[in-house]
mmCIF file of C-alpha atoms in Angstrom:
data_model
loop_
_atom_site.group_PDB
_atom_site.id
_atom_site.type_symbol
_atom_site.label_atom_id
_atom_site.label_comp_id
_atom_site.label_asym_id
_atom_site.label_seq_id
_atom_site.Cartn_x
_atom_site.Cartn_y
_atom_site.Cartn_z
ATOM 1 C CA UNK A 1 4.962 9.949 -32.288
ATOM 2 C CA UNK A 2 7.532 13.891 -32.073
ATOM 3 C CA UNK A 3 3.355 15.871 -33.036
ATOM 4 C CA UNK A 4 1.007 13.144 -29.976
ATOM 5 C CA UNK A 5 3.818 15.144 -27.988
ATOM 6 C CA UNK A 6 3.433 18.809 -29.069
ATOM 7 C CA UNK A 7 0.014 18.386 -29.627
ATOM 8 C CA UNK A 8 -0.215 17.034 -25.592
ATOM 9 C CA UNK A 9 1.975 19.228 -25.331
ATOM 10 C CA UNK A 10 0.034 23.136 -26.587
ATOM 11 C CA UNK A 11 -2.904 21.261 -25.333
ATOM 12 C CA UNK A 12 -1.907 21.483 -22.008
ATOM 13 C CA UNK A 13 0.145 25.633 -22.568
ATOM 14 C CA UNK A 14 -4.035 26.204 -23.585
ATOM 15 C CA UNK A 15 -5.605 25.471 -21.349
ATOM 16 C CA UNK A 16 -2.789 26.601 -18.537
ATOM 17 C CA UNK A 17 -3.375 30.268 -19.790
ATOM 18 C CA UNK A 18 -6.896 29.860 -19.523
ATOM 19 C CA UNK A 19 -7.757 27.126 -15.916
ATOM 20 C CA UNK A 20 -9.160 29.576 -14.578
ATOM 21 C CA UNK A 21 -11.565 31.060 -16.977
ATOM 22 C CA UNK A 22 -12.563 27.313 -17.437
ATOM 23 C CA UNK A 23 -13.329 25.842 -14.659
ATOM 24 C CA UNK A 24 -15.487 28.491 -13.457
ATOM 25 C CA UNK A 25 -17.356 27.518 -16.660
ATOM 26 C CA UNK A 26 -17.838 23.599 -15.281
ATOM 27 C CA UNK A 27 -15.020 22.774 -18.656
ATOM 28 C CA UNK A 28 -12.288 20.250 -17.152
ATOM 29 C CA UNK A 29 -9.341 19.420 -17.944
ATOM 30 C CA UNK A 30 -10.253 15.908 -19.180
ATOM 31 C CA UNK A 31 -12.908 16.843 -21.799
ATOM 32 C CA UNK A 32 -10.522 19.464 -23.148
ATOM 33 C CA UNK A 33 -7.743 16.344 -23.578
ATOM 34 C CA UNK A 34 -10.524 13.592 -25.212
ATOM 35 C CA UNK A 35 -11.370 16.675 -26.862
ATOM 36 C CA UNK A 36 -8.625 17.611 -28.996
ATOM 37 C CA UNK A 37 -7.419 13.454 -28.568
ATOM 38 C CA UNK A 38 -9.963 13.503 -31.659
ATOM 39 C CA UNK A 39 -9.622 16.178 -33.736
ATOM 40 C CA UNK A 40 -5.212 15.266 -33.248
ATOM 41 C CA UNK A 41 -6.839 11.659 -34.303
ATOM 42 C CA UNK A 42 -8.595 11.897 -37.023
ATOM 43 C CA UNK A 43 -6.111 14.765 -38.600
ATOM 44 C CA UNK A 44 -2.832 12.741 -38.711
ATOM 45 C CA UNK A 45 -5.805 9.486 -39.357
ATOM 46 C CA UNK A 46 -4.954 7.831 -36.576
ATOM 47 C CA UNK A 47 -1.170 8.067 -36.163
ATOM 48 C CA UNK A 48 -1.327 7.495 -32.249
ATOM 49 C CA UNK A 49 -4.205 4.743 -32.178
ATOM 50 C CA UNK A 50 -2.160 2.373 -34.448
ATOM 51 C CA UNK A 51 0.743 2.499 -32.279
ATOM 52 C CA UNK A 52 -0.577 1.840 -29.677
ATOM 53 C CA UNK A 53 1.529 -1.504 -29.380
ATOM 54 C CA UNK A 54 0.973 -3.867 -26.084
ATOM 55 C CA UNK A 55 4.859 -4.204 -25.569
ATOM 56 C CA UNK A 56 5.912 0.051 -25.313
ATOM 57 C CA UNK A 57 2.750 1.084 -24.030
ATOM 58 C CA UNK A 58 1.763 -1.687 -21.247
ATOM 59 C CA UNK A 59 4.696 -0.770 -18.959
ATOM 60 C CA UNK A 60 4.074 2.855 -19.464
ATOM 61 C CA UNK A 61 0.525 2.651 -17.948
ATOM 62 C CA UNK A 62 1.611 0.087 -15.983
ATOM 63 C CA UNK A 63 3.977 2.974 -14.474
ATOM 64 C CA UNK A 64 0.999 5.406 -14.624
ATOM 65 C CA UNK A 65 -1.164 3.439 -12.558
ATOM 66 C CA UNK A 66 1.493 2.767 -10.359
ATOM 67 C CA UNK A 67 1.597 6.882 -9.147
ATOM 68 C CA UNK A 68 -1.739 7.834 -9.545
ATOM 69 C CA UNK A 69 -2.855 5.366 -6.984
ATOM 70 C CA UNK A 70 -0.146 6.276 -4.708
ATOM 71 C CA UNK A 71 -1.405 9.419 -5.473
ATOM 72 C CA UNK A 72 -5.006 8.729 -4.182
ATOM 73 C CA UNK A 73 -4.233 6.611 -1.284
ATOM 74 C CA UNK A 74 -2.521 9.705 -0.078
ATOM 75 C CA UNK A 75 -5.797 10.865 -0.554
ATOM 76 C CA UNK A 76 -7.323 10.125 2.137
ATOM 77 C CA UNK A 77 -7.393 11.903 5.949
ATOM 78 C CA UNK A 78 -8.270 11.456 9.488
ATOM 79 C CA UNK A 79 -7.554 7.774 9.586
ATOM 80 C CA UNK A 80 -6.939 4.478 7.771
ATOM 81 C CA UNK A 81 -11.012 4.532 6.375
ATOM 82 C CA UNK A 82 -11.300 8.936 7.660
ATOM 83 C CA UNK A 83 -13.017 8.311 10.615
ATOM 84 C CA UNK A 84 -15.941 6.703 7.909
ATOM 85 C CA UNK A 85 -15.750 2.784 8.342
ATOM 86 C CA UNK A 86 -18.752 0.818 7.785
ATOM 87 C CA UNK A 87 -19.945 3.131 5.327
ATOM 88 C CA UNK A 88 -17.079 2.506 3.356
ATOM 89 C CA UNK A 89 -16.080 -0.707 3.679
ATOM 90 C CA UNK A 90 -20.267 -1.861 2.717
ATOM 91 C CA UNK A 91 -19.099 0.788 -0.655
ATOM 92 C CA UNK A 92 -15.940 -0.712 -1.563
ATOM 93 C CA UNK A 93 -16.433 -4.499 0.712
ATOM 94 C CA UNK A 94 -20.486 -4.907 -0.949
ATOM 95 C CA UNK A 95 -20.898 -2.122 -3.441
ATOM 96 C CA UNK A 96 -17.985 -2.673 -4.947
ATOM 97 C CA UNK A 97 -18.943 -6.604 -5.909
ATOM 98 C CA UNK A 98 -21.812 -6.537 -6.213
ATOM 99 C CA UNK A 99 -21.673 -3.802 -9.605
ATOM 100 C CA UNK A 100 -19.135 -5.901 -10.658
ATOM 101 C CA UNK A 101 -21.179 -9.430 -10.500
ATOM 102 C CA UNK A 102 -24.445 -7.217 -12.031
ATOM 103 C CA UNK A 103 -22.159 -5.798 -14.734
ATOM 104 C CA UNK A 104 -21.240 -8.899 -15.740
ATOM 105 C CA UNK A 105 -24.444 -10.924 -15.080
ATOM 106 C CA UNK A 106 -25.649 -7.562 -17.721
ATOM 107 C CA UNK A 107 -22.425 -8.119 -20.260
ATOM 108 C CA UNK A 108 -23.314 -11.127 -21.374
ATOM 109 C CA UNK A 109 -26.963 -10.505 -22.319
ATOM 110 C CA UNK A 110 -26.043 -7.699 -24.880
ATOM 111 C CA UNK A 111 -22.631 -9.184 -25.494
ATOM 112 C CA UNK A 112 -22.025 -12.554 -25.793
ATOM 113 C CA UNK A 113 -19.404 -12.787 -27.856
ATOM 114 C CA UNK A 114 -17.834 -11.503 -24.762
ATOM 115 C CA UNK A 115 -16.008 -14.906 -21.965
ATOM 116 C CA UNK A 116 -16.314 -14.711 -18.547
ATOM 117 C CA UNK A 117 -12.808 -13.501 -18.008
ATOM 118 C CA UNK A 118 -13.429 -10.790 -20.819
ATOM 119 C CA UNK A 119 -16.563 -9.793 -19.501
ATOM 120 C CA UNK A 120 -15.048 -9.553 -15.889
ATOM 121 C CA UNK A 121 -12.305 -7.043 -17.289
ATOM 122 C CA UNK A 122 -15.005 -4.736 -18.676
ATOM 123 C CA UNK A 123 -16.241 -4.636 -15.381
ATOM 124 C CA UNK A 124 -13.068 -4.064 -13.558
ATOM 125 C CA UNK A 125 -12.600 -1.557 -15.749
ATOM 126 C CA UNK A 126 -16.055 0.854 -16.010
ATOM 127 C CA UNK A 127 -17.795 -0.426 -11.792
ATOM 128 C CA UNK A 128 -14.949 1.978 -9.614
ATOM 129 C CA UNK A 129 -16.105 6.269 -9.251
ATOM 130 C CA UNK A 130 -13.130 7.841 -10.250
ATOM 131 C CA UNK A 131 -13.332 12.321 -9.912
ATOM 132 C CA UNK A 132 -10.786 12.830 -11.914
ATOM 133 C CA UNK A 133 -13.358 14.759 -14.781
ATOM 134 C CA UNK A 134 -15.898 16.987 -12.024
ATOM 135 C CA UNK A 135 -13.148 17.252 -8.961
ATOM 136 C CA UNK A 136 -15.599 20.426 -7.971
ATOM 137 C CA UNK A 137 -17.979 17.560 -6.026
ATOM 138 C CA UNK A 138 -14.955 16.748 -3.339
ATOM 139 C CA UNK A 139 -14.790 20.113 -3.016
ATOM 140 C CA UNK A 140 -18.656 21.686 -2.870
ATOM 141 C CA UNK A 141 -19.737 23.136 0.039
ATOM 142 C CA UNK A 142 -23.815 21.820 -1.299
ATOM 143 C CA UNK A 143 -22.673 18.608 -0.402
ATOM 144 C CA UNK A 144 -22.661 16.973 2.445
ATOM 145 C CA UNK A 145 -18.991 17.033 4.081
ATOM 146 C CA UNK A 146 -19.266 13.744 5.732
ATOM 147 C CA UNK A 147 -20.843 12.292 1.633
ATOM 148 C CA UNK A 148 -17.657 14.008 0.276
ATOM 149 C CA UNK A 149 -15.440 12.527 2.597
ATOM 150 C CA UNK A 150 -17.129 8.834 1.964
ATOM 151 C CA UNK A 151 -16.203 9.808 -2.040
ATOM 152 C CA UNK A 152 -12.842 11.213 -1.676
ATOM 153 C CA UNK A 153 -11.892 7.913 -0.041
ATOM 154 C CA UNK A 154 -13.914 5.604 -1.549
ATOM 155 C CA UNK A 155 -11.939 6.729 -4.709
ATOM 156 C CA UNK A 156 -8.412 6.391 -3.171
ATOM 157 C CA UNK A 157 -9.447 3.224 -2.463
ATOM 158 C CA UNK A 158 -11.676 0.875 -5.169
ATOM 159 C CA UNK A 159 -9.059 0.794 -7.922
ATOM 160 C CA UNK A 160 -6.924 -0.312 -5.705
ATOM 161 C CA UNK A 161 -8.692 -2.851 -4.477
ATOM 162 C CA UNK A 162 -10.113 -4.598 -8.067
ATOM 163 C CA UNK A 163 -6.703 -4.346 -9.455
ATOM 164 C CA UNK A 164 -5.862 -7.584 -8.453
ATOM 165 C CA UNK A 165 -9.020 -8.974 -9.826
ATOM 166 C CA UNK A 166 -7.728 -7.125 -12.539
ATOM 167 C CA UNK A 167 -4.688 -8.228 -14.104
ATOM 168 C CA UNK A 168 -6.297 -12.593 -12.710
ATOM 169 C CA UNK A 169 -8.829 -11.731 -15.384
ATOM 170 C CA UNK A 170 -6.231 -9.650 -17.936
ATOM 171 C CA UNK A 171 -3.794 -13.458 -17.552
ATOM 172 C CA UNK A 172 -6.707 -15.329 -18.485
ATOM 173 C CA UNK A 173 -8.931 -13.303 -21.140
ATOM 174 C CA UNK A 174 -5.580 -11.839 -22.976
ATOM 175 C CA UNK A 175 -5.750 -15.148 -25.013
ATOM 176 C CA UNK A 176 -2.515 -16.656 -24.693
ATOM 177 C CA UNK A 177 -4.078 -19.918 -23.076
ATOM 178 C CA UNK A 178 -6.698 -22.699 -23.029
ATOM 179 C CA UNK A 179 -9.855 -21.039 -20.389
ATOM 180 C CA UNK A 180 -8.597 -24.063 -17.986
ATOM 181 C CA UNK A 181 -4.657 -23.748 -18.468
ATOM 182 C CA UNK A 182 -5.893 -19.400 -18.473
ATOM 183 C CA UNK A 183 -7.508 -19.901 -14.360
ATOM 184 C CA UNK A 184 -4.428 -22.274 -13.293
ATOM 185 C CA UNK A 185 -1.824 -20.188 -14.487
ATOM 186 C CA UNK A 186 -3.408 -16.886 -13.491
ATOM 187 C CA UNK A 187 -3.742 -17.575 -10.182
ATOM 188 C CA UNK A 188 -0.346 -19.177 -9.822
ATOM 189 C CA UNK A 189 1.009 -16.674 -11.570
ATOM 190 C CA UNK A 190 -0.808 -13.714 -10.023
ATOM 191 C CA UNK A 191 -1.528 -14.640 -6.250
ATOM 192 C CA UNK A 192 2.305 -14.673 -5.355
ATOM 193 C CA UNK A 193 2.292 -11.924 -6.766
ATOM 194 C CA UNK A 194 0.052 -10.129 -5.219
ATOM 195 C CA UNK A 195 1.284 -11.792 -1.471
ATOM 196 C CA UNK A 196 4.946 -10.120 -2.755
ATOM 197 C CA UNK A 197 3.344 -6.142 -3.845
ATOM 198 C CA UNK A 198 1.308 -6.999 -0.715
ATOM 199 C CA UNK A 199 4.467 -7.636 2.097
ATOM 200 C CA UNK A 200 6.783 -5.122 -0.248
ATOM 201 C CA UNK A 201 4.298 -2.460 -0.980
ATOM 202 C CA UNK A 202 4.015 -1.702 3.233
ATOM 203 C CA UNK A 203 6.747 -2.351 3.470
ATOM 204 C CA UNK A 204 9.149 0.193 1.032
ATOM 205 C CA UNK A 205 5.916 2.647 1.944
ATOM 206 C CA UNK A 206 6.129 2.285 6.269
ATOM 207 C CA UNK A 207 10.258 2.603 6.283
ATOM 208 C CA UNK A 208 10.272 5.883 3.626
ATOM 209 C CA UNK A 209 7.576 7.244 5.912
ATOM 210 C CA UNK A 210 9.522 6.549 8.886
ATOM 211 C CA UNK A 211 12.595 7.170 7.328
ATOM 212 C CA UNK A 212 11.165 11.103 6.131
ATOM 213 C CA UNK A 213 9.532 11.563 10.275
ATOM 214 C CA UNK A 214 13.422 10.729 11.227
ATOM 215 C CA UNK A 215 15.376 13.065 9.382
ATOM 216 C CA UNK A 216 12.704 15.735 9.774
ATOM 217 C CA UNK A 217 13.195 15.968 13.313
ATOM 218 C CA UNK A 218 16.873 16.003 12.307
ATOM 219 C CA UNK A 219 16.350 19.038 10.350
ATOM 220 C CA UNK A 220 17.927 16.793 7.785
ATOM 221 C CA UNK A 221 15.075 18.037 4.174
ATOM 222 C CA UNK A 222 13.795 20.788 2.826
ATOM 223 C CA UNK A 223 10.582 21.339 1.433
ATOM 224 C CA UNK A 224 12.146 19.849 -2.196
ATOM 225 C CA UNK A 225 13.424 17.077 -0.922
ATOM 226 C CA UNK A 226 10.196 16.587 0.719
ATOM 227 C CA UNK A 227 8.023 17.290 -2.815
ATOM 228 C CA UNK A 228 10.011 14.934 -4.056
ATOM 229 C CA UNK A 229 10.338 11.747 -1.609
ATOM 230 C CA UNK A 230 7.233 11.619 -1.594
ATOM 231 C CA UNK A 231 7.146 11.095 -6.560
ATOM 232 C CA UNK A 232 10.255 8.747 -5.306
ATOM 233 C CA UNK A 233 8.431 6.609 -2.703
ATOM 234 C CA UNK A 234 5.544 5.041 -6.178
ATOM 235 C CA UNK A 235 8.781 4.858 -8.524
ATOM 236 C CA UNK A 236 11.205 3.174 -6.395
ATOM 237 C CA UNK A 237 7.730 0.698 -4.923
ATOM 238 C CA UNK A 238 6.377 -0.223 -8.625
ATOM 239 C CA UNK A 239 9.561 -0.397 -10.461
ATOM 240 C CA UNK A 240 11.538 -2.906 -7.237
ATOM 241 C CA UNK A 241 8.543 -5.047 -7.416
ATOM 242 C CA UNK A 242 8.688 -5.459 -11.514
ATOM 243 C CA UNK A 243 12.260 -6.981 -10.363
ATOM 244 C CA UNK A 244 11.377 -8.767 -7.930
ATOM 245 C CA UNK A 245 8.032 -10.521 -9.763
ATOM 246 C CA UNK A 246 5.642 -9.013 -7.747
ATOM 247 C CA UNK A 247 3.110 -6.729 -8.681
ATOM 248 C CA UNK A 248 3.694 -3.444 -9.404
ATOM 249 C CA UNK A 249 0.507 -1.842 -8.882
ATOM 250 C CA UNK A 250 -0.679 -3.283 -6.725
ATOM 251 C CA UNK A 251 2.303 -2.898 -4.048
ATOM 252 C CA UNK A 252 2.071 1.271 -5.679
ATOM 253 C CA UNK A 253 -0.642 2.008 -4.262
ATOM 254 C CA UNK A 254 -0.674 -0.095 -1.166
ATOM 255 C CA UNK A 255 2.705 1.108 0.052
ATOM 256 C CA UNK A 256 0.492 4.967 -0.212
ATOM 257 C CA UNK A 257 -1.675 3.365 1.627
ATOM 258 C CA UNK A 258 1.088 2.580 4.399
ATOM 259 C CA UNK A 259 2.986 5.839 3.111
ATOM 260 C CA UNK A 260 0.431 7.708 4.629
ATOM 261 C CA UNK A 261 -0.727 6.205 7.701
ATOM 262 C CA UNK A 262 2.765 6.158 9.153
ATOM 263 C CA UNK A 263 4.052 9.902 8.470
ATOM 264 C CA UNK A 264 3.840 12.904 10.569
ATOM 265 C CA UNK A 265 3.553 15.692 7.569
ATOM 266 C CA UNK A 266 5.540 18.957 8.196
ATOM 267 C CA UNK A 267 2.893 20.440 5.504
ATOM 268 C CA UNK A 268 0.433 17.291 4.070
ATOM 269 C CA UNK A 269 -0.880 20.142 1.181
ATOM 270 C CA UNK A 270 2.892 21.254 0.104
ATOM 271 C CA UNK A 271 4.216 18.145 0.292
ATOM 272 C CA UNK A 272 1.917 16.704 -1.991
ATOM 273 C CA UNK A 273 1.742 18.785 -4.723
ATOM 274 C CA UNK A 274 4.515 17.247 -6.445
ATOM 275 C CA UNK A 275 2.929 14.067 -7.148
ATOM 276 C CA UNK A 276 -0.241 15.919 -7.905
ATOM 277 C CA UNK A 277 1.734 18.065 -10.755
ATOM 278 C CA UNK A 278 3.023 14.795 -11.799
ATOM 279 C CA UNK A 279 0.689 12.132 -11.865
ATOM 280 C CA UNK A 280 -1.587 15.731 -13.102
ATOM 281 C CA UNK A 281 0.374 15.462 -16.739
ATOM 282 C CA UNK A 282 0.352 11.644 -16.826
ATOM 283 C CA UNK A 283 -3.690 11.312 -16.779
ATOM 284 C CA UNK A 284 -3.585 13.824 -18.978
ATOM 285 C CA UNK A 285 -1.673 11.681 -21.353
ATOM 286 C CA UNK A 286 -3.843 8.951 -20.624
ATOM 287 C CA UNK A 287 -7.072 11.097 -21.942
ATOM 288 C CA UNK A 288 -4.985 12.985 -24.804
ATOM 289 C CA UNK A 289 -4.285 8.863 -26.132
ATOM 290 C CA UNK A 290 -7.946 7.584 -25.586
ATOM 291 C CA UNK A 291 -9.325 10.780 -27.287
ATOM 292 C CA UNK A 292 -7.338 9.820 -29.965
ATOM 293 C CA UNK A 293 -8.818 6.234 -29.967
ATOM 294 C CA UNK A 294 -12.013 7.240 -29.332
ATOM 295 C CA UNK A 295 -12.196 8.755 -33.338
ATOM 296 C CA UNK A 296 -11.228 5.001 -34.370
ATOM 297 C CA UNK A 297 -13.489 3.527 -33.046
ATOM 298 C CA UNK A 298 -16.523 6.194 -32.795
ATOM 299 C CA UNK A 299 -15.920 5.904 -36.427
ATOM 300 C CA UNK A 300 -16.160 2.263 -37.127
ATOM 301 C CA UNK A 301 -19.156 2.486 -35.170
ATOM 302 C CA UNK A 302 -20.794 1.664 -31.587
ATOM 303 C CA UNK A 303 -23.463 -1.766 -31.534
ATOM 304 C CA UNK A 304 -26.880 -0.321 -29.515
ATOM 305 C CA UNK A 305 -26.142 -2.653 -26.840
ATOM 306 C CA UNK A 306 -22.772 -1.353 -26.179
ATOM 307 C CA UNK A 307 -24.613 2.392 -25.528
ATOM 308 C CA UNK A 308 -27.433 0.629 -23.398
ATOM 309 C CA UNK A 309 -24.620 -1.408 -21.390
ATOM 310 C CA UNK A 310 -23.105 2.032 -20.650
ATOM 311 C CA UNK A 311 -25.814 3.558 -20.334
ATOM 312 C CA UNK A 312 -27.523 1.193 -17.792
ATOM 313 C CA UNK A 313 -23.625 0.915 -15.832
ATOM 314 C CA UNK A 314 -23.442 4.073 -15.352
ATOM 315 C CA UNK A 315 -26.695 4.609 -13.799
ATOM 316 C CA UNK A 316 -28.681 1.311 -12.528
ATOM 317 C CA UNK A 317 -26.302 -1.262 -11.697
ATOM 318 C CA UNK A 318 -24.612 2.199 -10.179
ATOM 319 C CA UNK A 319 -27.452 2.682 -7.614
ATOM 320 C CA UNK A 320 -28.477 -0.461 -7.337
ATOM 321 C CA UNK A 321 -25.614 -1.751 -5.811
ATOM 322 C CA UNK A 322 -25.129 1.297 -3.423
ATOM 323 C CA UNK A 323 -28.602 0.795 -2.353
ATOM 324 C CA UNK A 324 -28.596 -2.046 -1.537
ATOM 325 C CA UNK A 325 -25.162 -1.671 0.035
ATOM 326 C CA UNK A 326 -26.356 0.969 2.554
ATOM 327 C CA UNK A 327 -29.283 -0.775 3.823
ATOM 328 C CA UNK A 328 -29.960 0.069 7.389
ATOM 329 C CA UNK A 329 -26.854 2.895 7.607
ATOM 330 C CA UNK A 330 -25.993 5.886 9.518
ATOM 331 C CA UNK A 331 -26.377 7.781 5.908
ATOM 332 C CA UNK A 332 -29.438 9.887 5.658
ATOM 333 C CA UNK A 333 -31.475 8.873 2.423
ATOM 334 C CA UNK A 334 -30.754 11.959 0.306
ATOM 335 C CA UNK A 335 -26.887 11.320 1.503
ATOM 336 C CA UNK A 336 -27.479 7.924 -0.409
ATOM 337 C CA UNK A 337 -28.922 9.927 -2.986
ATOM 338 C CA UNK A 338 -26.266 11.314 -3.302
ATOM 339 C CA UNK A 339 -24.124 8.543 -3.214
ATOM 340 C CA UNK A 340 -25.606 6.268 -5.198
ATOM 341 C CA UNK A 341 -25.881 8.632 -8.142
ATOM 342 C CA UNK A 342 -22.688 10.962 -7.698
ATOM 343 C CA UNK A 343 -20.202 7.866 -9.518
ATOM 344 C CA UNK A 344 -18.121 9.303 -12.340
ATOM 345 C CA UNK A 345 -15.227 7.356 -14.252
ATOM 346 C CA UNK A 346 -11.345 8.905 -14.631
ATOM 347 C CA UNK A 347 -8.460 8.823 -15.512
ATOM 348 C CA UNK A 348 -8.003 4.695 -13.709
ATOM 349 C CA UNK A 349 -11.107 3.623 -15.509
ATOM 350 C CA UNK A 350 -9.489 5.364 -18.876
ATOM 351 C CA UNK A 351 -5.722 3.152 -18.416
ATOM 352 C CA UNK A 352 -7.360 -0.101 -17.500
ATOM 353 C CA UNK A 353 -9.178 0.323 -20.769
ATOM 354 C CA UNK A 354 -6.413 1.299 -22.436
ATOM 355 C CA UNK A 355 -3.984 -1.835 -21.093
ATOM 356 C CA UNK A 356 -6.911 -4.444 -21.094
ATOM 357 C CA UNK A 357 -7.696 -3.198 -24.790
ATOM 358 C CA UNK A 358 -4.331 -3.402 -26.174
ATOM 359 C CA UNK A 359 -3.051 -6.920 -24.389
ATOM 360 C CA UNK A 360 -7.025 -8.758 -25.177
ATOM 361 C CA UNK A 361 -7.028 -9.593 -28.523
ATOM 362 C CA UNK A 362 -8.322 -8.304 -31.710
ATOM 363 C CA UNK A 363 -12.281 -7.711 -31.895
ATOM 364 C CA UNK A 364 -13.145 -8.215 -28.397
ATOM 365 C CA UNK A 365 -10.487 -5.632 -26.719
ATOM 366 C CA UNK A 366 -12.220 -3.650 -29.709
ATOM 367 C CA UNK A 367 -15.345 -3.928 -27.892
ATOM 368 C CA UNK A 368 -14.231 -4.119 -24.604
ATOM 369 C CA UNK A 369 -12.363 -0.872 -25.948
ATOM 370 C CA UNK A 370 -15.763 0.845 -27.218
ATOM 371 C CA UNK A 371 -17.864 0.437 -24.246
ATOM 372 C CA UNK A 372 -15.439 2.273 -21.971
ATOM 373 C CA UNK A 373 -15.824 5.114 -24.009
ATOM 374 C CA UNK A 374 -19.146 5.044 -24.083
ATOM 375 C CA UNK A 375 -18.983 5.390 -20.461
ATOM 376 C CA UNK A 376 -16.079 7.312 -19.522
ATOM 377 C CA UNK A 377 -18.103 10.002 -22.328
ATOM 378 C CA UNK A 378 -21.398 9.320 -20.909
ATOM 379 C CA UNK A 379 -20.672 9.601 -17.673
ATOM 380 C CA UNK A 380 -17.842 13.069 -19.311
ATOM 381 C CA UNK A 381 -21.967 13.969 -19.663
ATOM 382 C CA UNK A 382 -23.561 12.757 -17.166
ATOM 383 C CA UNK A 383 -21.861 13.820 -14.441
ATOM 384 C CA UNK A 384 -20.560 16.871 -15.957
ATOM 385 C CA UNK A 385 -24.096 18.411 -17.178
ATOM 386 C CA UNK A 386 -26.939 16.523 -15.399
ATOM 387 C CA UNK A 387 -24.899 15.667 -11.647
ATOM 388 C CA UNK A 388 -24.943 19.574 -10.840
ATOM 389 C CA UNK A 389 -28.813 20.222 -11.022
ATOM 390 C CA UNK A 390 -28.736 17.031 -8.091
ATOM 391 C CA UNK A 391 -26.567 18.272 -6.831
ATOM 392 C CA UNK A 392 -28.380 21.502 -6.560
ATOM 393 C CA UNK A 393 -32.009 19.899 -5.122
ATOM 394 C CA UNK A 394 -30.458 17.193 -2.927
ATOM 395 C CA UNK A 395 -27.600 18.475 -1.145
ATOM 396 C CA UNK A 396 -29.789 21.058 0.673
ATOM 397 C CA UNK A 397 -31.899 17.970 1.759
ATOM 398 C CA UNK A 398 -29.161 16.621 2.401
ATOM 399 C CA UNK A 399 -27.582 18.654 4.905
ATOM 400 C CA UNK A 400 -30.988 19.623 6.446
ATOM 401 C CA UNK A 401 -31.634 15.641 7.703
ATOM 402 C CA UNK A 402 -27.697 15.371 8.208
ATOM 403 C CA UNK A 403 -28.361 18.933 11.443
ATOM 404 C CA UNK A 404 -31.415 17.158 12.555
#
C-alpha cells in the first residue's frame, strides 16, 4: 500500500510542477492519473487492484462521494437552479430518467447475462454527467453562457438525484438476497434511510450556514475558518447520518444545497478554495485507483457488446434523452446540440463504478466495471479530442442565435 501512496504522490508532484503547460496542451489531471495508475498496475502486477476489499474500500468511496457531491451542490450560482429552472428540471427529471431507461434496455440486449437490478446499477453509473475530465468546457467563452450555466447545474445535481436509485438497485444487485427478498429489503431499508438523510441533510446544512452567517455578522470568523467550515459540514453531515442510519451520500448532497441556499458568503470563491483542493486530491485517488484497475480489466479483454454499449451511451443515449427533454424549450438549435453531445463522465462515475464493482458478485461486477472503463475512457477521448471541434463549429452559431 505504501508504494501505491508513493506512486500517487509522485504523480501529483509532477503534475503540480507542470500544471500550466499541461493545461495549455489540453492534458487533464484525470488523463494523467489514469495513465499513471495503469502503468502502476502493470509494474506491480495488479497489486492495488487485488486489494480492493469491500469492507475497506466501500466506506472510503462513500466518504469521497459525500464530499464530492457536497462540493458539486455548492457550485450552483444564481439561485437553486441558477436562473434556468425549466431547462434544468427537464434535464434532471426527463432527460436523466430517459437516459437510464434507454441504457437498461440497451444493456439487456447487449449483455443478457446481467439482471435487471445490475443493469439499473450500470445505468446509474454511466448516464450522469461529470465535467472533471474536461472542466475547461465550463469556462470556455466560445460556449454560450446559458449552456455553460446549465452544464454546471446539471453536473452539480445529476449524481445526487441518481444516488437513491443507485443505492436501492445496488442493494438488490449485491446478491445477498433472492430477487423478491432483495426488492423488499431494499425498499424497507432504503426509503427510511433516504428520508432520514434528507431531513438531517437539510437541517445540518441550513443550520451550519445560519450559524456561519451569524458568526460573520459578529466578526467571529477568519478566512481560514470559513474555508475549513466548507469541509467540516459535509464530513459532519455524512458521519452523523451513518451513525443515525441515514444515507450519508444523499445527506451530504442535500446538505450542500441547503448550505449554499442559506449561506451569505463573504467571498464565495475564497471560501470554496479549500474544499475544491481537497476534492481534487480525493478525485485524484479515485482516478489513480481506477487506472490500476483498468490495466487488470483490459488485460483480460473487453467484449464487443460492452464496447458497443459504451459508445452508444456516450452518443445516442445522451443525444436522444436530451433532445426529447428539450423539445419546445427556450434553447436554440445549436444550444440543444451542445447540451446533447457535450456530456462527459468523470469522478463521480468512476467512484460509483468502483463501489458497484466491490459490492456486486464477481462476473456481473467484472462486466459492470469493464463497461464503465469503456465509457469513462471513451469520454476522455471523445470529449477531450472530438468535442473541441464541435465547440468551435456550434458555439458561434449558438451565440449568434441567442443574441437574436
